[in-house]
Amino acid sequence: MTGAYQTNAKTAGPWVDIDLNALCTNFAMIRDQAPNIETAAVVKCDAYGLGLKAVAQTLAAKENCQSFFVAYPEEGAALRAYLNRTDADIYVFNGPLPQTMALFEQCRLTPILNSFEQAEKWASRQPGVAAAVHIDTGMNRLGAPLSEVDDIAALKGLSAKLLMSHLACSSAPTDPMNAKQRKRFIDAASKFPDARLSLSASGGALMGKDYHFDMLRVGTALYGGTPFDFDEPRLAPVAFLRAPVVQIRTALPGETVGYAASHAISKPTQLATVALGYGDGFPRAGSGQAEAFIGDIRAPVAGRISMDLTSLDITNAKNSIKTNDIATFFGEGVSLFEAACACGTIPYELLTGLGGRVDRRYL
Ligand SMILES: *Cc1c(COP(=O)(O)O)cnc(C)c1O
């Protein structure tokens, strides 16, 4: 399969293949978990690094996705321009500020109001214009405290079409915190009888119908990243990080590889130097830990990952590996979850960290 991929003729650098069919497969899989409610796509941070335009347009056209969530109004404005449909709902997690109010109005973005103060300002400036209210049920990050719920519910002019909260521990489905937050959410929801309810991101969506309510807000699962502390086999890989070999060399006993001479060679070793480094967002923490799929093996990273280059130990490859052959750092042979673990991080950070030098190629 690797043979089908050609080195990027423009830059000979790394790229990420993005399988938009797999994106749709994951969206449909989640929606099938909860067929009677709405599945919304979280496309903040440039659709988790995979490209807001392609991801949102694909989900809107192929899966009839109607609701999207972003973090910033600027992301929402870009999304509004990408979507042909004027009826799409674009929710913005970071609620309106004085300097962004105009953008909300211009682009018909739905603000997520995160405090009484924010709700009051919106209701007085935009009476009757629908908004979402985010209440904090234990995350202690964003959202109105439970003590403000009554006052928000009583606000004149506020039309809350969605009430949401966010789980702190959905990476561990059995954590008792999940049930605690669910209970607090249900209690608060009784004050907003006209609002639809949304508690769950990817983790809650995959935890079963107790956590589904009226709308799922799904991010990482769409992109093939498990939301859990363990891999989730129901998700199809979407992103494939690839880079070409720029040089092959042999290192002999007594020699070392890379910066700080941290990797000692004890037997004759074949090395492939690959055009991917921490400057592309592949974490330096993966030095000596991560593996890449090349030829017919998983080749360990030998020594330190540098800015533009990584050395792979390909000694065990049965077939010879040549310059311009392709190494895959995740997606095929090595899963996104395995790569993230090897780098001491999570799929979210690995995807959103992919640098500007990594060409996005859509399949
Ligand atoms: C990012 C985010 C989501 C999506 O989370 P995933 O775990 O990627 O599905 C949902 N809700 C809120 C409030 C978020 O910040």
Tab-separated table of C-alpha atoms and ligand atoms in Angstrom:
chain	number	residue	atom	x	y	z
A	1	MET	CA	0.000	0.000	0.000
A	2	THR	CA	2.819	2.410	0.780
A	3	GLY	CA	4.055	2.069	-2.787
A	4	ALA	CA	0.936	3.857	-4.014
A	5	TYR	CA	2.039	7.069	-2.345
A	6	GLN	CA	4.364	9.397	-4.198
A	7	THR	CA	6.726	11.868	-2.646
A	8	ASN	CA	5.312	15.372	-2.668
A	9	ALA	CA	6.814	16.758	-5.860
A	10	LYS	CA	6.710	20.330	-4.577
A	11	THR	CA	8.521	20.044	-1.293
A	12	ALA	CA	9.569	16.438	-0.759
A	13	GLY	CA	8.275	17.017	2.745
A	14	PRO	CA	5.795	15.347	5.025
A	15	TRP	CA	2.096	15.189	4.388
A	16	VAL	CA	-1.055	13.908	5.949
A	17	ASP	CA	-3.478	11.903	3.877
A	18	ILE	CA	-7.024	12.657	4.991
A	19	ASP	CA	-9.637	10.066	4.147
A	20	LEU	CA	-12.897	11.977	3.848
A	21	ASN	CA	-14.870	8.755	3.362
A	22	ALA	CA	-13.576	7.512	6.702
A	23	LEU	CA	-14.604	10.856	8.220
A	24	CYS	CA	-18.138	10.196	6.956
A	25	THR	CA	-18.011	6.601	8.202
A	26	ASN	CA	-17.172	7.803	11.700
A	27	PHE	CA	-19.882	10.459	11.604
A	28	ALA	CA	-22.438	7.847	10.524
A	29	MET	CA	-21.243	5.379	13.166
A	30	ILE	CA	-21.809	7.964	15.921
A	31	ARG	CA	-25.151	9.028	14.481
A	32	ASP	CA	-26.235	5.378	14.419
A	33	GLN	CA	-25.535	5.192	18.154
A	34	ALA	CA	-28.214	7.825	18.624
A	35	PRO	CA	-30.364	7.788	15.501
A	36	ASN	CA	-33.199	9.884	16.943
A	37	ILE	CA	-31.168	12.867	18.014
A	38	GLU	CA	-28.840	15.289	16.315
A	39	THR	CA	-25.148	14.633	15.817
A	40	ALA	CA	-23.240	17.900	15.504
A	41	ALA	CA	-19.658	18.212	14.293
A	42	VAL	CA	-17.022	19.963	16.369
A	43	VAL	CA	-14.671	21.584	13.861
A	44	LYS	CA	-12.688	23.964	16.073
A	45	CYS	CA	-8.952	24.361	15.588
A	46	ASP	CA	-9.171	23.909	11.812
A	47	ALA	CA	-11.154	20.696	12.243
A	48	TYR	CA	-8.535	19.285	14.602
A	49	GLY	CA	-5.790	20.182	12.168
A	50	LEU	CA	-7.320	18.403	9.189
A	51	GLY	CA	-8.782	21.427	7.414
A	52	LEU	CA	-12.024	23.216	8.308
A	53	LYS	CA	-13.137	23.756	4.733
A	54	ALA	CA	-12.834	20.191	3.461
A	55	VAL	CA	-14.134	18.624	6.657
A	56	ALA	CA	-17.162	20.882	7.090
A	57	GLN	CA	-18.114	20.853	3.414
A	58	THR	CA	-17.882	17.064	3.319
A	59	LEU	CA	-20.002	16.552	6.435
A	60	ALA	CA	-22.593	19.064	5.255
A	61	ALA	CA	-22.844	17.620	1.740
A	62	LYS	CA	-22.478	13.904	2.390
A	63	GLU	CA	-23.934	13.487	5.872
A	64	ASN	CA	-26.366	16.394	5.909
A	65	CYS	CA	-24.700	17.702	9.056
A	66	GLN	CA	-26.630	20.811	10.169
A	67	SER	CA	-24.879	21.970	13.307
A	68	PHE	CA	-21.234	22.799	13.863
A	69	PHE	CA	-19.246	23.931	16.873
A	70	VAL	CA	-16.139	26.106	16.814
A	71	ALA	CA	-14.159	27.812	19.563
A	72	TYR	CA	-13.811	31.338	18.164
A	73	PRO	CA	-16.155	33.579	16.206
A	74	GLU	CA	-13.447	33.978	13.543
A	75	GLU	CA	-13.571	30.231	12.982
A	76	GLY	CA	-17.335	30.537	12.729
A	77	ALA	CA	-17.071	33.338	10.180
A	78	ALA	CA	-14.746	31.242	8.006
A	79	LEU	CA	-17.101	28.296	8.334
A	80	ARG	CA	-20.137	30.377	7.383
A	81	ALA	CA	-18.384	31.253	4.118
A	82	TYR	CA	-17.459	27.609	3.418
A	83	LEU	CA	-20.949	26.244	3.947
A	84	ASN	CA	-23.338	26.765	1.089
A	85	ARG	CA	-26.302	26.298	3.360
A	86	THR	CA	-27.559	29.356	5.168
A	87	ASP	CA	-29.597	27.207	7.571
A	88	ALA	CA	-26.545	25.603	9.220
A	89	ASP	CA	-26.204	26.369	12.923
A	90	ILE	CA	-22.740	27.498	13.925
A	91	TYR	CA	-22.191	27.498	17.676
A	92	VAL	CA	-19.230	29.297	19.229
A	93	PHE	CA	-17.919	27.888	22.503
A	94	ASN	CA	-16.094	31.024	23.622
A	95	GLY	CA	-19.072	33.309	24.038
A	96	PRO	CA	-19.345	36.870	22.743
A	97	LEU	CA	-17.076	39.664	23.926
A	98	PRO	CA	-17.568	43.364	23.208
A	99	GLN	CA	-15.015	43.167	20.394
A	100	THR	CA	-16.580	40.099	18.749
A	101	MET	CA	-20.277	40.940	19.083
A	102	ALA	CA	-20.443	42.389	15.562
A	103	LEU	CA	-18.989	39.227	14.052
A	104	PHE	CA	-21.652	37.119	15.757
A	105	GLU	CA	-24.343	39.315	14.249
A	106	GLN	CA	-22.847	39.583	10.774
A	107	CYS	CA	-22.243	35.860	10.339
A	108	ARG	CA	-25.330	34.714	12.241
A	109	LEU	CA	-23.251	32.724	14.710
A	110	THR	CA	-24.962	31.221	17.717
A	111	PRO	CA	-23.169	32.302	20.870
A	112	ILE	CA	-22.679	29.941	23.744
A	113	LEU	CA	-23.280	32.071	26.796
A	114	ASN	CA	-20.972	31.078	29.618
A	115	SER	CA	-22.153	33.268	32.493
A	116	PHE	CA	-25.113	35.285	33.702
A	117	GLU	CA	-23.299	38.441	32.706
A	118	GLN	CA	-22.775	37.218	29.157
A	119	ALA	CA	-26.363	36.008	28.926
A	120	GLU	CA	-27.699	39.342	30.164
A	121	LYS	CA	-25.631	41.301	27.637
A	122	TRP	CA	-26.756	39.083	24.770
A	123	ALA	CA	-30.410	39.212	25.822
A	124	SER	CA	-30.413	42.974	26.021
A	125	ARG	CA	-28.536	43.530	22.771
A	126	GLN	CA	-30.189	40.714	20.780
A	127	PRO	CA	-33.545	40.116	22.467
A	128	GLY	CA	-35.205	36.976	21.168
A	129	VAL	CA	-32.224	35.908	19.047
A	130	ALA	CA	-31.536	32.288	19.921
A	131	ALA	CA	-28.440	31.413	21.877
A	132	ALA	CA	-27.004	28.460	23.757
A	133	VAL	CA	-26.264	28.399	27.466
A	134	HIS	CA	-23.320	26.470	28.860
A	135	ILE	CA	-23.541	25.505	32.494
A	136	ASP	CA	-20.655	24.120	34.472
A	137	THR	CA	-21.468	20.824	36.161
A	138	GLY	CA	-18.005	20.053	37.477
A	139	MET	CA	-15.398	20.832	34.874
A	140	ASN	CA	-14.650	24.241	36.381
A	141	ARG	CA	-13.396	25.546	33.095
A	142	LEU	CA	-16.007	27.351	31.017
A	143	GLY	CA	-19.709	27.733	31.667
A	144	ALA	CA	-22.031	29.395	34.153
A	145	PRO	CA	-21.893	28.081	37.699
A	146	LEU	CA	-24.993	26.258	38.916
A	147	SER	CA	-25.666	29.158	41.282
A	148	GLU	CA	-26.467	31.333	38.239
A	149	VAL	CA	-28.868	28.920	36.581
A	150	ASP	CA	-32.064	30.369	38.086
A	151	ASP	CA	-31.136	33.926	37.172
A	152	ILE	CA	-30.213	32.962	33.609
A	153	ALA	CA	-33.441	31.030	33.185
A	154	ALA	CA	-35.406	34.064	34.352
A	155	LEU	CA	-33.710	36.542	31.995
A	156	LYS	CA	-36.158	38.489	29.873
A	157	GLY	CA	-35.363	38.463	26.174
A	158	LEU	CA	-33.151	35.396	26.386
A	159	SER	CA	-34.109	32.660	23.976
A	160	ALA	CA	-32.065	29.606	24.967
A	161	LYS	CA	-32.443	26.997	22.257
A	162	LEU	CA	-29.686	24.760	23.586
A	163	LEU	CA	-28.508	24.016	27.108
A	164	MET	CA	-25.132	22.336	27.265
A	165	SER	CA	-22.527	21.135	29.690
A	166	HIS	CA	-19.267	19.228	29.308
A	167	LEU	CA	-17.977	16.064	30.984
A	168	ALA	CA	-14.629	16.212	32.727
A	169	CYS	CA	-13.983	12.461	32.877
A	170	SER	CA	-15.475	10.961	29.745
A	171	SER	CA	-12.026	9.628	28.844
A	172	ALA	CA	-12.780	7.053	31.569
A	173	PRO	CA	-16.386	5.875	31.071
A	174	THR	CA	-16.611	4.185	34.478
A	175	ASP	CA	-15.486	7.252	36.425
A	176	PRO	CA	-18.257	8.176	38.917
A	177	MET	CA	-17.782	11.835	38.013
A	178	ASN	CA	-19.696	11.184	34.784
A	179	ALA	CA	-22.883	10.168	36.576
A	180	LYS	CA	-22.525	13.077	39.022
A	181	GLN	CA	-22.322	15.588	36.207
A	182	ARG	CA	-25.211	13.947	34.401
A	183	LYS	CA	-27.408	14.335	37.491
A	184	ARG	CA	-26.484	18.003	37.934
A	185	PHE	CA	-27.198	18.599	34.265
A	186	ILE	CA	-30.650	17.032	34.465
A	187	ASP	CA	-31.482	19.115	37.546
A	188	ALA	CA	-30.425	22.339	35.855
A	189	ALA	CA	-32.235	21.394	32.650
A	190	SER	CA	-35.588	21.464	34.445
A	191	LYS	CA	-35.227	25.273	34.523
A	192	PHE	CA	-34.971	25.420	30.722
A	193	PRO	CA	-37.991	23.455	29.503
A	194	ASP	CA	-37.778	24.842	25.964
A	195	ALA	CA	-34.090	24.209	25.357
A	196	ARG	CA	-32.628	21.171	23.691
A	197	LEU	CA	-29.993	19.465	25.807
A	198	SER	CA	-26.415	18.509	24.984
A	199	LEU	CA	-24.006	16.973	27.485
A	200	SER	CA	-21.697	14.789	25.483
A	201	ALA	CA	-18.686	15.088	23.245
A	202	SER	CA	-17.170	11.986	21.611
A	203	GLY	CA	-16.625	10.157	24.882
A	204	GLY	CA	-20.184	10.527	26.144
A	205	ALA	CA	-21.548	9.777	22.672
A	206	LEU	CA	-19.845	6.379	22.826
A	207	MET	CA	-20.873	5.767	26.447
A	208	GLY	CA	-24.485	4.963	25.657
A	209	LYS	CA	-27.868	6.590	25.574
A	210	ASP	CA	-27.932	7.819	29.183
A	211	TYR	CA	-25.493	10.449	27.987
A	212	HIS	CA	-27.113	11.325	24.680
A	213	PHE	CA	-29.914	13.805	25.497
A	214	ASP	CA	-30.887	15.814	22.364
A	215	MET	CA	-27.591	16.573	20.677
A	216	LEU	CA	-24.081	15.126	20.530
A	217	ARG	CA	-21.100	17.422	19.977
A	218	VAL	CA	-18.560	15.161	18.373
A	219	GLY	CA	-15.004	16.113	17.560
A	220	THR	CA	-12.148	13.668	17.955
A	221	ALA	CA	-14.141	10.541	17.053
A	222	LEU	CA	-14.889	12.012	13.611
A	223	TYR	CA	-11.166	12.281	12.976
A	224	GLY	CA	-10.397	8.739	14.133
A	225	GLY	CA	-8.987	9.792	17.518
A	226	THR	CA	-10.189	7.837	20.511
A	227	PRO	CA	-11.684	10.043	23.237
A	228	PHE	CA	-10.795	7.386	25.789
A	229	ASP	CA	-7.684	6.399	27.712
A	230	PHE	CA	-7.694	3.310	25.512
A	231	ASP	CA	-8.104	2.729	21.793
A	232	GLU	CA	-11.609	2.633	20.329
A	233	PRO	CA	-11.825	0.011	17.562
A	234	ARG	CA	-15.147	1.342	16.270
A	235	LEU	CA	-13.369	4.355	14.784
A	236	ALA	CA	-11.901	4.261	11.297
A	237	PRO	CA	-8.529	5.949	10.812
A	238	VAL	CA	-8.908	9.255	8.974
A	239	ALA	CA	-5.442	10.819	9.125
A	240	PHE	CA	-2.259	9.156	7.845
A	241	LEU	CA	0.966	11.015	8.585
A	242	ARG	CA	3.596	10.222	5.988
A	243	ALA	CA	7.089	11.367	5.134
A	244	PRO	CA	9.706	10.329	2.582
A	245	VAL	CA	13.125	8.884	3.277
A	246	VAL	CA	15.767	11.433	2.334
A	247	GLN	CA	18.837	9.288	3.030
A	248	ILE	CA	19.830	5.724	3.879
A	249	ARG	CA	22.983	5.007	5.851
A	250	THR	CA	24.743	2.303	7.809
A	251	ALA	CA	26.000	2.948	11.334
A	252	LEU	CA	28.601	0.740	12.969
A	253	PRO	CA	29.234	-0.345	16.546
A	254	GLY	CA	30.773	2.451	18.560
A	255	GLU	CA	28.962	5.159	16.569
A	256	THR	CA	25.982	7.181	17.718
A	257	VAL	CA	22.894	8.714	16.070
A	258	GLY	CA	21.607	12.255	16.264
A	259	TYR	CA	21.773	15.136	18.707
A	260	ALA	CA	23.494	14.617	22.013
A	261	ALA	CA	24.788	11.346	20.554
A	262	SER	CA	22.058	9.835	22.676
A	263	HIS	CA	21.544	6.676	20.658
A	264	ALA	CA	24.511	4.269	20.773
A	265	ILE	CA	24.992	1.685	18.035
A	266	SER	CA	25.973	-1.797	19.227
A	267	LYS	CA	25.657	-3.766	15.991
A	268	PRO	CA	25.683	-2.810	12.301
A	269	THR	CA	22.504	-0.801	11.816
A	270	GLN	CA	20.626	0.414	8.763
A	271	LEU	CA	19.178	3.879	9.262
A	272	ALA	CA	16.618	5.743	7.200
A	273	THR	CA	16.593	9.503	7.669
A	274	VAL	CA	13.038	10.729	7.127
A	275	ALA	CA	11.730	14.231	6.337
A	276	LEU	CA	9.603	14.793	9.429
A	277	GLY	CA	10.509	16.465	12.672
A	278	TYR	CA	9.151	18.321	15.653
A	279	GLY	CA	8.926	21.399	13.423
A	280	ASP	CA	6.128	19.540	11.681
A	281	GLY	CA	4.394	18.806	14.955
A	282	PHE	CA	5.683	15.313	15.548
A	283	PRO	CA	6.658	15.657	19.200
A	284	ARG	CA	10.285	15.457	20.243
A	285	ALA	CA	9.004	13.458	23.214
A	286	GLY	CA	8.673	10.556	20.759
A	287	SER	CA	12.489	10.342	20.537
A	288	GLY	CA	13.550	6.761	21.147
A	289	GLN	CA	9.870	5.832	21.759
A	290	ALA	CA	7.811	6.202	18.605
A	291	GLU	CA	7.779	3.839	15.642
A	292	ALA	CA	6.983	4.351	11.980
A	293	PHE	CA	5.618	1.880	9.489
A	294	ILE	CA	7.960	1.488	6.529
A	295	GLY	CA	8.330	-1.342	4.060
A	296	ASP	CA	7.143	-4.345	5.997
A	297	ILE	CA	8.147	-3.326	9.522
A	298	ARG	CA	7.518	-0.939	12.349
A	299	ALA	CA	10.843	0.831	12.561
A	300	PRO	CA	11.810	2.398	15.895
A	301	VAL	CA	12.858	6.033	16.020
A	302	ALA	CA	16.617	5.981	16.634
A	303	GLY	CA	17.837	8.822	18.845
A	304	ARG	CA	16.445	12.344	19.039
A	305	ILE	CA	13.778	13.644	16.735
A	306	SER	CA	15.116	16.902	15.316
A	307	MET	CA	13.306	19.855	13.757
A	308	ASP	CA	13.126	18.576	10.190
A	309	LEU	CA	14.366	15.005	10.384
A	310	THR	CA	13.895	11.739	12.202
A	311	SER	CA	16.127	8.636	12.039
A	312	LEU	CA	14.495	5.226	11.830
A	313	ASP	CA	16.230	1.942	12.538
A	314	ILE	CA	15.309	-0.178	9.513
A	315	THR	CA	17.779	-2.992	10.162
A	316	ASN	CA	14.960	-5.548	10.467
A	317	ALA	CA	13.311	-4.706	7.143
A	318	LYS	CA	13.180	-7.749	4.897
A	319	ASN	CA	13.012	-5.756	1.682
A	320	SER	CA	15.521	-3.037	1.009
A	321	ILE	CA	14.354	0.483	1.736
A	322	LYS	CA	15.427	3.280	-0.570
A	323	THR	CA	15.493	7.035	-0.694
A	324	ASN	CA	11.996	8.388	-1.428
A	325	ASP	CA	10.272	5.398	0.151
A	326	ILE	CA	7.511	6.446	2.508
A	327	ALA	CA	7.349	6.092	6.269
A	328	THR	CA	3.943	6.324	7.956
A	329	PHE	CA	3.995	7.695	11.508
A	330	PHE	CA	0.358	7.000	12.194
A	331	GLY	CA	-2.802	5.798	10.472
A	332	GLU	CA	-1.415	2.626	8.918
A	333	GLY	CA	0.795	0.071	10.659
A	334	VAL	CA	0.922	2.363	13.717
A	335	SER	CA	-2.381	3.694	15.020
A	336	LEU	CA	-2.927	7.341	15.927
A	337	PHE	CA	-3.464	6.219	19.517
A	338	GLU	CA	-0.199	4.234	19.600
A	339	ALA	CA	1.723	7.156	18.139
A	340	ALA	CA	0.187	9.535	20.665
A	341	CYS	CA	1.049	7.213	23.566
A	342	ALA	CA	4.623	6.838	22.334
A	343	CYS	CA	4.913	10.626	22.309
A	344	GLY	CA	3.403	10.974	25.780
A	345	THR	CA	0.292	12.688	24.483
A	346	ILE	CA	-3.234	12.102	23.154
A	347	PRO	CA	-4.647	11.905	19.626
A	348	TYR	CA	-6.138	15.400	19.983
A	349	GLU	CA	-2.765	17.014	20.520
A	350	LEU	CA	-1.018	15.027	17.815
A	351	LEU	CA	-3.605	16.041	15.184
A	352	THR	CA	-4.003	19.680	16.176
A	353	GLY	CA	-0.238	20.040	16.449
A	354	LEU	CA	0.459	19.070	12.836
A	355	GLY	CA	2.442	21.966	11.447
A	356	GLY	CA	1.912	24.203	8.455
A	357	ARG	CA	4.663	22.396	6.550
A	358	VAL	CA	2.627	19.190	6.543
A	359	ASP	CA	0.724	19.120	3.271
A	360	ARG	CA	-2.965	18.203	3.727
A	361	ARG	CA	-3.977	15.774	0.988
A	362	TYR	CA	-7.574	14.679	0.683
A	363	LEU	CA	-8.441	11.196	-0.474
B	1	LIG	C1	-13.788	20.304	22.061
B	1	LIG	C2	-15.116	20.175	22.682
B	1	LIG	C3	-15.999	19.162	22.264
B	1	LIG	C4	-15.571	18.046	21.344
B	1	LIG	O1	-14.823	17.126	22.106
B	1	LIG	P1	-14.321	15.721	21.523
B	1	LIG	O2	-13.824	15.006	22.723
B	1	LIG	O3	-13.243	16.065	20.560
B	1	LIG	O4	-15.466	15.067	20.868
B	1	LIG	C5	-17.279	19.176	22.767
B	1	LIG	N1	-17.669	20.092	23.682
B	1	LIG	C6	-16.844	21.052	24.146
B	1	LIG	C7	-17.323	22.016	25.156
B	1	LIG	C8	-15.528	21.118	23.670
B	1	LIG	O5	-14.698	22.055	24.150
